[in-house]
Tab-separated table of C-alpha atoms in Angstrom:
chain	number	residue	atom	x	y	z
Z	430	UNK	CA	-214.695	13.524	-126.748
Z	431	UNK	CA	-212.323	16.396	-125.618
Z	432	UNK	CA	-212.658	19.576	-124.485
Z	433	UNK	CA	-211.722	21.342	-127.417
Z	434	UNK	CA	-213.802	19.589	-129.684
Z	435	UNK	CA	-216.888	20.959	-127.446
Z	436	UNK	CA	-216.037	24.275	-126.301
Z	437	UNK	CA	-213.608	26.878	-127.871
Z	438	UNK	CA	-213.373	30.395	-126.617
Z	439	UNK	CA	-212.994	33.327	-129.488
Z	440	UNK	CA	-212.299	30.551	-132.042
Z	441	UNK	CA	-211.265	31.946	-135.474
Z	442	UNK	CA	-214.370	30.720	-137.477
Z	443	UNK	CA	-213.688	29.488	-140.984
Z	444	UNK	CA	-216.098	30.652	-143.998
Z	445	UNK	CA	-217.277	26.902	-144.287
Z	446	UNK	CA	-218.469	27.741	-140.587
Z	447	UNK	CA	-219.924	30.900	-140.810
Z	448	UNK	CA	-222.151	29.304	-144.071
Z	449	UNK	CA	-222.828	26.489	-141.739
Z	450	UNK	CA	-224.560	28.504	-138.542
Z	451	UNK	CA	-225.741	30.773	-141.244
Z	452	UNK	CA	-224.137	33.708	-139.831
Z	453	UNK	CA	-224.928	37.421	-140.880
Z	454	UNK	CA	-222.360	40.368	-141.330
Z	455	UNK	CA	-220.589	41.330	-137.653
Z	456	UNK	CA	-221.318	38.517	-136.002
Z	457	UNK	CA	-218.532	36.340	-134.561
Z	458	UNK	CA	-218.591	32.842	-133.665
Z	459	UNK	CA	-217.697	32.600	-130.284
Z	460	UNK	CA	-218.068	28.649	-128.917
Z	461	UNK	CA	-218.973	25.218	-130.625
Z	462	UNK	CA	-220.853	22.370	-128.615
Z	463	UNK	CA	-222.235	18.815	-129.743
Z	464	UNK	CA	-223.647	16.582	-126.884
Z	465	UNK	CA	-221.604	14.393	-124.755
Z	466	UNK	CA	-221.001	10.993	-125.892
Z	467	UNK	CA	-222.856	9.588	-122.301
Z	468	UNK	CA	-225.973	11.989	-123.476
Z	469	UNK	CA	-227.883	9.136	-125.418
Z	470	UNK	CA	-226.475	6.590	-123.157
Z	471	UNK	CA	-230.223	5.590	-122.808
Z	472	UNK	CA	-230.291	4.449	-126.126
Z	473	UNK	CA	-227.260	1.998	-126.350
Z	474	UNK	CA	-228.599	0.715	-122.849
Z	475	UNK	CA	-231.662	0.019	-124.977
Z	476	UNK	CA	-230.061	-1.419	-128.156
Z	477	UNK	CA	-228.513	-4.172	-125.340
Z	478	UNK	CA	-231.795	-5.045	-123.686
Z	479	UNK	CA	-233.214	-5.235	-127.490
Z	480	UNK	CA	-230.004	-7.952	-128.112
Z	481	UNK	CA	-230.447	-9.867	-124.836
Z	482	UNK	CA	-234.158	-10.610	-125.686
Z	483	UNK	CA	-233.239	-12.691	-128.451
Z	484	UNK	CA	-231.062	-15.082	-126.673
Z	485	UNK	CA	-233.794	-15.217	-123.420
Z	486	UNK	CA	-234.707	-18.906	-125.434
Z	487	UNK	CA	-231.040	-20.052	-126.282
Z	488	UNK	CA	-229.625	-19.774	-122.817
Z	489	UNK	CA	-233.483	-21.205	-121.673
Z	490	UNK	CA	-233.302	-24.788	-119.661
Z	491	UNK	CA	-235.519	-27.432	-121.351
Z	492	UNK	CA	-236.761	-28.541	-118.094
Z	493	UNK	CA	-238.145	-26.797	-115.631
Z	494	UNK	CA	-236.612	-25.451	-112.911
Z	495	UNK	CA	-236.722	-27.349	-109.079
Z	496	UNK	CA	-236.364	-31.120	-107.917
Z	497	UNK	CA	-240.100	-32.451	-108.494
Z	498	UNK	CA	-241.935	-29.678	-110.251
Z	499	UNK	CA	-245.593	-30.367	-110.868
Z	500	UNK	CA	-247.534	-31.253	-113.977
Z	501	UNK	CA	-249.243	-27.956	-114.640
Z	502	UNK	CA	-245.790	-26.264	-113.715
Z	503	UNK	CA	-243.981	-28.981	-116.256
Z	504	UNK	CA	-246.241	-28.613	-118.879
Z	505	UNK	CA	-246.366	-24.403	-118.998
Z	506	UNK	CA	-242.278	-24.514	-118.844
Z	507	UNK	CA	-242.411	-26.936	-121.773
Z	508	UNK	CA	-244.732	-24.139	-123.801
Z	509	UNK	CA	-242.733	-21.419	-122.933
Z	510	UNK	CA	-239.132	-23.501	-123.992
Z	511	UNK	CA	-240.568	-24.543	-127.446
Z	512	UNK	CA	-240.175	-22.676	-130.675
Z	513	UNK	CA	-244.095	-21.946	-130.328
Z	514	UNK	CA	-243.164	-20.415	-127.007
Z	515	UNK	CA	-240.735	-18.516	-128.184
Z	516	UNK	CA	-242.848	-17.436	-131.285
Z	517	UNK	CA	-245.509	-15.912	-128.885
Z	518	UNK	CA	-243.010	-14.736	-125.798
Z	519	UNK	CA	-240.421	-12.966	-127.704
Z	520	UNK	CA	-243.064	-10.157	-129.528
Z	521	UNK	CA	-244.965	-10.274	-125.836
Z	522	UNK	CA	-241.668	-8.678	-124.226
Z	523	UNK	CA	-240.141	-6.859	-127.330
Z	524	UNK	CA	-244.238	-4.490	-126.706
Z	525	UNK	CA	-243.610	-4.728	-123.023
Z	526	UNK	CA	-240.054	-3.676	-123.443
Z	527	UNK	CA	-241.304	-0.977	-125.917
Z	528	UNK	CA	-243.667	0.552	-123.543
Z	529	UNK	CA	-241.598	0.624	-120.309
Z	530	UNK	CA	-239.648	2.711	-122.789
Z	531	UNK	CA	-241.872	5.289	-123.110
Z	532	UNK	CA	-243.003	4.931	-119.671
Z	533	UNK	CA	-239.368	6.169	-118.008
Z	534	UNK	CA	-239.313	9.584	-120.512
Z	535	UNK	CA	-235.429	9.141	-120.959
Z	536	UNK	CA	-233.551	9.679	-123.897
Z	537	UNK	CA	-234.404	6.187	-126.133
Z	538	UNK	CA	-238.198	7.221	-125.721
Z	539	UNK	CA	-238.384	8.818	-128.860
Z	540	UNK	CA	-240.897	7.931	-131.696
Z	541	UNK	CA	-238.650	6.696	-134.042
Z	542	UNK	CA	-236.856	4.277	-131.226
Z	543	UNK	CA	-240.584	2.927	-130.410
Z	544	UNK	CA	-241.385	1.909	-133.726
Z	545	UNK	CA	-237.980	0.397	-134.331
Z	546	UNK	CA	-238.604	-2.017	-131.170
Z	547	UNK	CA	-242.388	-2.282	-132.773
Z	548	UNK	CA	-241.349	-3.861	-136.066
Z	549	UNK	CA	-238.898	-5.629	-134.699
Z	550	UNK	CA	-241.021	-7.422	-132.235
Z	551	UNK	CA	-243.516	-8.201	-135.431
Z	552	UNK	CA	-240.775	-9.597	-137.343
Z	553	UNK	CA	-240.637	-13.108	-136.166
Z	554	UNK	CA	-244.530	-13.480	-136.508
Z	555	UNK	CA	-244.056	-11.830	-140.054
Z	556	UNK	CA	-241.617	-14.024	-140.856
Z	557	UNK	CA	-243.830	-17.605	-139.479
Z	558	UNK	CA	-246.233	-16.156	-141.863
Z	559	UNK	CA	-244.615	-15.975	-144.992
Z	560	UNK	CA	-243.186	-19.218	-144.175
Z	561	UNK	CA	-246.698	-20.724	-143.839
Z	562	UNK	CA	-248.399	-19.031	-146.676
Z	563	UNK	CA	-245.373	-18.405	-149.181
Z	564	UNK	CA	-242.797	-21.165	-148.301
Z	565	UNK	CA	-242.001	-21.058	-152.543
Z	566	UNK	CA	-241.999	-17.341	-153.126
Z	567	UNK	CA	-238.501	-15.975	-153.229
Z	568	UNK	CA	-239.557	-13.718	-149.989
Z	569	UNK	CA	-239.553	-16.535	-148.237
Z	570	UNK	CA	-234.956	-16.346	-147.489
Z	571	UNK	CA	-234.838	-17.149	-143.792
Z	572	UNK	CA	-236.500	-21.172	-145.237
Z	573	UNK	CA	-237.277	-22.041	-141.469
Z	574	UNK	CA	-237.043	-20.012	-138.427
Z	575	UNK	CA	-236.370	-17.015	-136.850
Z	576	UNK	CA	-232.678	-16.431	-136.553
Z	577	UNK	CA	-232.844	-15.238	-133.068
Z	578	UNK	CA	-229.117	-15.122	-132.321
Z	579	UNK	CA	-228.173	-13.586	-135.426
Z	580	UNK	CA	-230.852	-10.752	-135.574
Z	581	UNK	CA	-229.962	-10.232	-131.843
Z	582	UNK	CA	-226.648	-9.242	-133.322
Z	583	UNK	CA	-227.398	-7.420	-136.427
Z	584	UNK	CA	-229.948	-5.090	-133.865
Z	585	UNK	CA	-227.663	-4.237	-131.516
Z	586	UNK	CA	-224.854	-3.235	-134.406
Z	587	UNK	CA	-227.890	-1.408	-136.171
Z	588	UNK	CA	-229.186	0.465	-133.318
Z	589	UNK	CA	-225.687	1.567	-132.236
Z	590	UNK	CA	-224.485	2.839	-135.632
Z	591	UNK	CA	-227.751	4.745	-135.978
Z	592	UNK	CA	-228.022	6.534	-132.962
Z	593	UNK	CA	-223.855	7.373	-133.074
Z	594	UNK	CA	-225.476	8.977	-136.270
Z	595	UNK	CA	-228.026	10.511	-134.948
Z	596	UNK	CA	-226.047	12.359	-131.930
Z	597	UNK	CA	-223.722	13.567	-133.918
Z	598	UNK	CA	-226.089	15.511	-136.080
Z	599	UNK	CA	-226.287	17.886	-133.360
Z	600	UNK	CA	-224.287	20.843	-133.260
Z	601	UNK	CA	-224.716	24.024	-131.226
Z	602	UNK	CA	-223.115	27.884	-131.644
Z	603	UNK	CA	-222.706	30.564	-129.431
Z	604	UNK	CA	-222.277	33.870	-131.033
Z	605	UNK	CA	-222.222	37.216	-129.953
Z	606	UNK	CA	-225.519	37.912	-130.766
Z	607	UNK	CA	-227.327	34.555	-130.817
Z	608	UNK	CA	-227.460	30.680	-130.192
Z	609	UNK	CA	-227.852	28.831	-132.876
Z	610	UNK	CA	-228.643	25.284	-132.646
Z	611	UNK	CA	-228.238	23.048	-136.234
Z	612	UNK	CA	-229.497	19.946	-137.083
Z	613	UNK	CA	-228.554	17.385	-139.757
Z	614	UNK	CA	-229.895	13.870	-140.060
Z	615	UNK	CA	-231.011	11.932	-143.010
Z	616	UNK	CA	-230.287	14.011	-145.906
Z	617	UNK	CA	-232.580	16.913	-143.988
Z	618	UNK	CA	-230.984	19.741	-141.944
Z	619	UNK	CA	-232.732	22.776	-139.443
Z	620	UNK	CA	-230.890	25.530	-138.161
Z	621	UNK	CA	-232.584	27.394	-135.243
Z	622	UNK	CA	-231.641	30.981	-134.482
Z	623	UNK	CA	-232.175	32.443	-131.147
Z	624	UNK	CA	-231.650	36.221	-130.410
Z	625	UNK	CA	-230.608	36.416	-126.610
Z	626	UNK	CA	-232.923	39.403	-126.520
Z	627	UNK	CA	-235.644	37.296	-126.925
Z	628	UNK	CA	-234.630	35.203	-123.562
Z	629	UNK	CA	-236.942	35.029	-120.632
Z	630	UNK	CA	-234.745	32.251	-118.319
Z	631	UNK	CA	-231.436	29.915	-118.781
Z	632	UNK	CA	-232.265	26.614	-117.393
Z	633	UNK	CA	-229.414	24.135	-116.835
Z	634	UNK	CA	-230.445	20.655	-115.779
Z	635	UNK	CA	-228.265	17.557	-115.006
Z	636	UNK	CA	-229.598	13.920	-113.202
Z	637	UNK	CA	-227.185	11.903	-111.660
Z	638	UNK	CA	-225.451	10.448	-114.325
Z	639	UNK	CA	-224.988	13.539	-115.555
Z	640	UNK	CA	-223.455	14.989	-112.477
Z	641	UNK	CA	-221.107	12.332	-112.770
Z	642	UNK	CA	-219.854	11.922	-115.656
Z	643	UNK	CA	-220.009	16.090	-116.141
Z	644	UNK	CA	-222.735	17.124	-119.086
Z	645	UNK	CA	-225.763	18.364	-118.780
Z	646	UNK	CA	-228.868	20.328	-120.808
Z	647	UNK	CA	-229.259	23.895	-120.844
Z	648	UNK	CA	-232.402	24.709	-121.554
Z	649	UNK	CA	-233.148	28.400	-122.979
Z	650	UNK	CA	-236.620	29.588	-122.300
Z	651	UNK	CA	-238.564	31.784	-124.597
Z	652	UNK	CA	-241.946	33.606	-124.338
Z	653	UNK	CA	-243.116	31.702	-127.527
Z	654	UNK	CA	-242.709	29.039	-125.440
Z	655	UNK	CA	-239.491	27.633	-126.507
Z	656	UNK	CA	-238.004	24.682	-124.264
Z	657	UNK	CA	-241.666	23.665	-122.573
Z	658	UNK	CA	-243.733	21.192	-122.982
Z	659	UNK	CA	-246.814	19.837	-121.536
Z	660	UNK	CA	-246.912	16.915	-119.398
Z	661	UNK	CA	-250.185	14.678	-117.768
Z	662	UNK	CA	-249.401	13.302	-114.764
Z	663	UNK	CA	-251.572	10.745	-113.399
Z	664	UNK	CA	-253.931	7.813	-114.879
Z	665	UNK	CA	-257.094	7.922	-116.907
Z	666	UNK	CA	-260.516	6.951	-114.862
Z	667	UNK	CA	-261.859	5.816	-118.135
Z	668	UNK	CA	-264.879	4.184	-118.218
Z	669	UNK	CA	-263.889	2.178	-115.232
Z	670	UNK	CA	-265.770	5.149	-113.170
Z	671	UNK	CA	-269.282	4.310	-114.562
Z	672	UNK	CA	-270.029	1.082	-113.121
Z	673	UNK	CA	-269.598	2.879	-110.150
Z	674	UNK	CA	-272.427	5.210	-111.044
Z	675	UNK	CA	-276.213	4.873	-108.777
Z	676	UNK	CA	-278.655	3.904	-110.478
Z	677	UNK	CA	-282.605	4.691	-110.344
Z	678	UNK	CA	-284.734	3.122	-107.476
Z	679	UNK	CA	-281.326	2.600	-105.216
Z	680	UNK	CA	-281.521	2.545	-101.840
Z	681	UNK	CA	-279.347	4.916	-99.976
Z	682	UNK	CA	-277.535	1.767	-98.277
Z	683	UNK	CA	-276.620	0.958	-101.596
Z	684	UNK	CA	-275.476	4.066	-103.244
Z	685	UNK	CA	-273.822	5.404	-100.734
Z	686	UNK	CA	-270.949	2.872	-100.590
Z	687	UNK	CA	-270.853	3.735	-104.338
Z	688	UNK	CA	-270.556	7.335	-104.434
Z	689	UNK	CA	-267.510	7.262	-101.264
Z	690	UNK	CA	-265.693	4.128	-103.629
Z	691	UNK	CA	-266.172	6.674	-106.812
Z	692	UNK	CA	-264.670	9.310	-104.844
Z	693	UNK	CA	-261.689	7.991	-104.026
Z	694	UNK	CA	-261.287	6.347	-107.603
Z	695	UNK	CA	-261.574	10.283	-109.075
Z	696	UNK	CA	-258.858	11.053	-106.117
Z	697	UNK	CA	-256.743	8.351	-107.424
Z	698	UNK	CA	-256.806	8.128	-110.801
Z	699	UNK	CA	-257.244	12.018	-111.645
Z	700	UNK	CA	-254.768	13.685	-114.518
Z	701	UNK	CA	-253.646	17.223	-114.586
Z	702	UNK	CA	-251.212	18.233	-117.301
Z	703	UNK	CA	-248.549	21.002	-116.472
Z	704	UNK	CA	-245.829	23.160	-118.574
Z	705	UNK	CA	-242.370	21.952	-117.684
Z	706	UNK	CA	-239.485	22.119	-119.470
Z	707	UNK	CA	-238.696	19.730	-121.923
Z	708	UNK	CA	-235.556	19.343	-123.283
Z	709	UNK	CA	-235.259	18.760	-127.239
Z	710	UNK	CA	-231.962	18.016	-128.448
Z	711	UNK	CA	-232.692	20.214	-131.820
Z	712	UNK	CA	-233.906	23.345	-129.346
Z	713	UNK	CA	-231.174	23.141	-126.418
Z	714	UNK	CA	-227.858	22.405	-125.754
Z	715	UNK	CA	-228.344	19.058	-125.437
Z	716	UNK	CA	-225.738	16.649	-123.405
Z	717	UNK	CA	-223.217	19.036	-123.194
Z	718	UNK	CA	-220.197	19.248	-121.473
Z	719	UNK	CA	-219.132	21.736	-118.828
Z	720	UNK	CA	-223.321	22.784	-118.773
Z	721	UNK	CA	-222.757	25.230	-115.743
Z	722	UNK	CA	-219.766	27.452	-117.785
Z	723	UNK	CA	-221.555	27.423	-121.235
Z	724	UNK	CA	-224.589	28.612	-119.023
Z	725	UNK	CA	-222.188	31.731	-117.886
Z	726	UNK	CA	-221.325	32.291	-121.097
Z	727	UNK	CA	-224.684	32.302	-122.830
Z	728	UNK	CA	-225.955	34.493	-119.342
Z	729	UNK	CA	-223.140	36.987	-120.072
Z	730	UNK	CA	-224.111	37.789	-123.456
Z	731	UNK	CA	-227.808	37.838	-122.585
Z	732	UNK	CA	-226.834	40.423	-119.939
Z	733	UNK	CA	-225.215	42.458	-122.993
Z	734	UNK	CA	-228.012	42.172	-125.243
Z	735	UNK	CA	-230.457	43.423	-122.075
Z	736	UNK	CA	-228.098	46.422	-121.223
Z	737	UNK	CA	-228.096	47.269	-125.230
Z	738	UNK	CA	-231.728	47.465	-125.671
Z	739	UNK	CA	-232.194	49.062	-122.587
Z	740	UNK	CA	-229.438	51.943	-123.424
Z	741	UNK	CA	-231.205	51.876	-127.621
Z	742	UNK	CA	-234.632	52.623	-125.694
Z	743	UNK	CA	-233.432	55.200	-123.690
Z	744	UNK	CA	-231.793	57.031	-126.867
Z	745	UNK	CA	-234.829	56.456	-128.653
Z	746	UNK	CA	-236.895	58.438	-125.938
Z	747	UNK	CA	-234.402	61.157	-125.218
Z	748	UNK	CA	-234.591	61.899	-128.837
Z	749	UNK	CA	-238.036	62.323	-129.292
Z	750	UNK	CA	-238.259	64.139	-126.308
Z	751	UNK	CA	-235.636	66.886	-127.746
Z	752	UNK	CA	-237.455	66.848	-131.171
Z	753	UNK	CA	-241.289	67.344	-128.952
Z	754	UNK	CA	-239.047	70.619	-127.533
């Protein structure tokens, strides 16, 4: 993607433009920006790890592995090698796979993402049970097994088409009085309009890979709230806590030991849940390249809007201070 298809200075904005950003009379359209093509890099990472789970049972050994192997080790490896093996194993790590996912927070754990790597872990078992209770109806087209290899395929072509789609539905606008940030996926479109008076901090954040390859989020923060989220860090006691409880008639030997281990399990397993900023692609400047000079930009017109608003209140009181005399 090249620089001038993500940031243009003073750009002469066309009328199909100014209809798409929904622009009002005087304002100019100052800089275009869609995310990077490394910002969703998460997801076609995923989409590959969703393709190279289908063919964990084709490139599988029969046998299992080592010179004399015992029987309990022989017979488990000839369980997890056969089709029934594979039946059970592949929707075990597709949900495993699916919740690490959503674990990490990057930029494939979305809702939409989970339940695609849902359904397609139930497909096989969907599929073994049409075959077993409708083998004559005309659902039944596969006629045998899973096509592992093929639907490996088919994911990975799937996934990567849809989220090239859904990346480039993003498209941001700095004017010269707001940023505008426009969505359109799906037949369904949002445009978001964001005064810079109205701006309470410019965050700009970039990891690693980011640094790297040169893109980044910038994050604008508004008193509504705009561009934080909440966030619980730390793991549920859950019931576990109970059977730690004393009970009645207890001797102090006993319930002592108790009430230090259930200490310690609060202090380990406690949750708090904090604001922190949360980047949405439809809210921010997602992915973007060059994050640190669209941040100067959007801080120099923010700096204008202050110093206008200031100077309009100061009118505002000098005048009805000369109309009180």
């Amino acid at each position: 993607m090249s620089d001038e298809g993500n940031q243009i200075e003073n750009i002469d904005e066309t009328e199909r433009e100014r209809r798409k950003f929904n622009l009002i009379p005087g304002e100019d359209l100052m800089q275009i920006h869609r995310p990077s093509l490394f910002a969703f890099a998460g997801m076609y990472v995923m989409a590959l790890l969703i393709g190279a789970v289908h063919y964990i049972w084709t490139f599988m050994p029969s046998e299992a592995p080592g010179q004399d192997p015992g029987i309990i080790q022989d017979i488990l490896w000839s369980f997890v090698s056969s089709s029934l093996g594979e039946s059970v194993g592949f929707p075990i790590i597709m949900l495993v796979l699916a919740w690490f996912n959503r674990w990490i927070n990057i930029s494939s754990s979305t809702k939409w993402f989970t339940m695609t790597m849902i359904v397609i872990a139930a497909l096989p078992f969907t599929a073994w049970l049409i075959n077993a209770f409708a083998a004559d109806s005309p659902v039944n087209f596969l006629s045998g097994s899973y096509p592992y290899e093929i639907a490996g395929i088919f994911w990975i072509v799937f996934l990567f088409v849809n989220v090239y789609y859904f990346q480039r539905s993003f498209c941001y606008a700095i004017t010269t009085d707001a940023v505008i940030f426009r969505k359109d996926f799906m037949l369904t479109n949002s445009v978001r309009r964001i005064l810079y008076s109205n701006f309470t901090d410019v965050i700009v954040q970039q990891g690693p890979i980011g640094t790297i390859m040169g893109y980044g989020n910038v994050v604008p923060l508004t008193g509504s709230g705009l561009g934080l989220g909440e966030e619980t860090i730390g793991i549920s006691a859950g019931a576990a806590g109970a059977a730690l409880d004393s009970k009645e008639g207890e001797s102090v030997a006993t319930s002592l030991p108790k009430k230090i281990l259930k200490m310690f399990f609060v202090l380990l397993t406690s949750q708090r849940t904090i604001r922190t900023v949360k980047p949405d692609p439809a809210d921010c400047f997602y992915g973007v390249r060059k994050p640190h000079e669209v941040t100067v930009t959007v801080n120099d017109r923010w700096k204008g809007a202050d110093s206008g608003s200031t100077l309009e209140e100061i009118k505002d009181l000098m005048a009805a201070q000369a109309k009180s005399e």
